[in-house]
């Protein structure tokens, strides 16, 4: 299982990230939350490897 979280950047974007090294920058908190949830729960190993 992966444990993803989010952080708001100084420029207003939001980064979703995980201890495994995965990260993705998003324009909104909602989209970053969705990416973090997907990474944690839905085939996270396949998503991280892509």
CSV table of C-alpha atoms in Angstrom, one decimal:
chain,number,residue,atom,x,y,z
A,1,UNK,CA,0.0,0.0,0.0
A,2,UNK,CA,1.1,3.5,-0.8
A,3,UNK,CA,0.6,6.5,1.5
A,4,UNK,CA,0.1,9.6,-0.6
A,5,UNK,CA,-0.5,13.1,0.6
A,6,UNK,CA,-0.7,16.6,-0.8
A,7,UNK,CA,1.0,20.0,-0.2
A,8,UNK,CA,0.1,23.4,-1.5
A,9,UNK,CA,3.0,25.2,-3.3
A,10,UNK,CA,3.8,28.9,-3.2
A,11,UNK,CA,2.6,29.4,-6.7
A,12,UNK,CA,-0.9,28.1,-5.8
A,13,UNK,CA,-0.5,24.7,-7.4
A,14,UNK,CA,-0.8,21.5,-5.3
A,15,UNK,CA,1.6,18.6,-5.4
A,16,UNK,CA,0.4,15.0,-4.7
A,17,UNK,CA,3.3,12.9,-3.5
A,18,UNK,CA,4.1,9.5,-2.0
A,19,UNK,CA,7.0,8.0,0.0
A,20,UNK,CA,7.8,5.7,-3.0
A,21,UNK,CA,8.9,8.8,-5.0
A,22,UNK,CA,5.8,9.3,-7.1
A,23,UNK,CA,4.6,12.9,-7.4
A,24,UNK,CA,2.3,15.0,-9.6
A,25,UNK,CA,1.6,18.7,-9.7
A,26,UNK,CA,-2.0,19.8,-10.1
A,27,UNK,CA,-3.9,23.1,-10.5
A,28,UNK,CA,-6.4,22.4,-7.7
A,29,UNK,CA,-6.6,20.6,-4.4
A,30,UNK,CA,-9.4,18.5,-5.6
A,31,UNK,CA,-7.4,17.1,-8.6
A,32,UNK,CA,-4.4,16.5,-6.4
A,33,UNK,CA,-6.5,14.7,-3.8
A,34,UNK,CA,-8.0,12.5,-6.5
A,35,UNK,CA,-4.6,11.6,-7.9
A,36,UNK,CA,-3.3,10.8,-4.4
A,37,UNK,CA,-6.3,8.6,-3.7
A,38,UNK,CA,-5.9,6.8,-7.0
A,39,UNK,CA,-2.2,6.3,-6.3
A,40,UNK,CA,-3.0,4.8,-2.9
A,41,UNK,CA,-5.9,2.6,-3.8
A,42,UNK,CA,-6.4,1.8,-7.4
A,43,UNK,CA,-3.7,-0.4,-8.8
A,44,UNK,CA,-1.1,1.9,-7.3
A,45,UNK,CA,1.8,-0.4,-8.2
A,46,UNK,CA,0.8,-0.3,-11.9
A,47,UNK,CA,0.3,3.5,-11.8
A,48,UNK,CA,3.7,4.1,-10.2
A,49,UNK,CA,5.5,2.0,-12.7
A,50,UNK,CA,3.9,3.7,-15.7
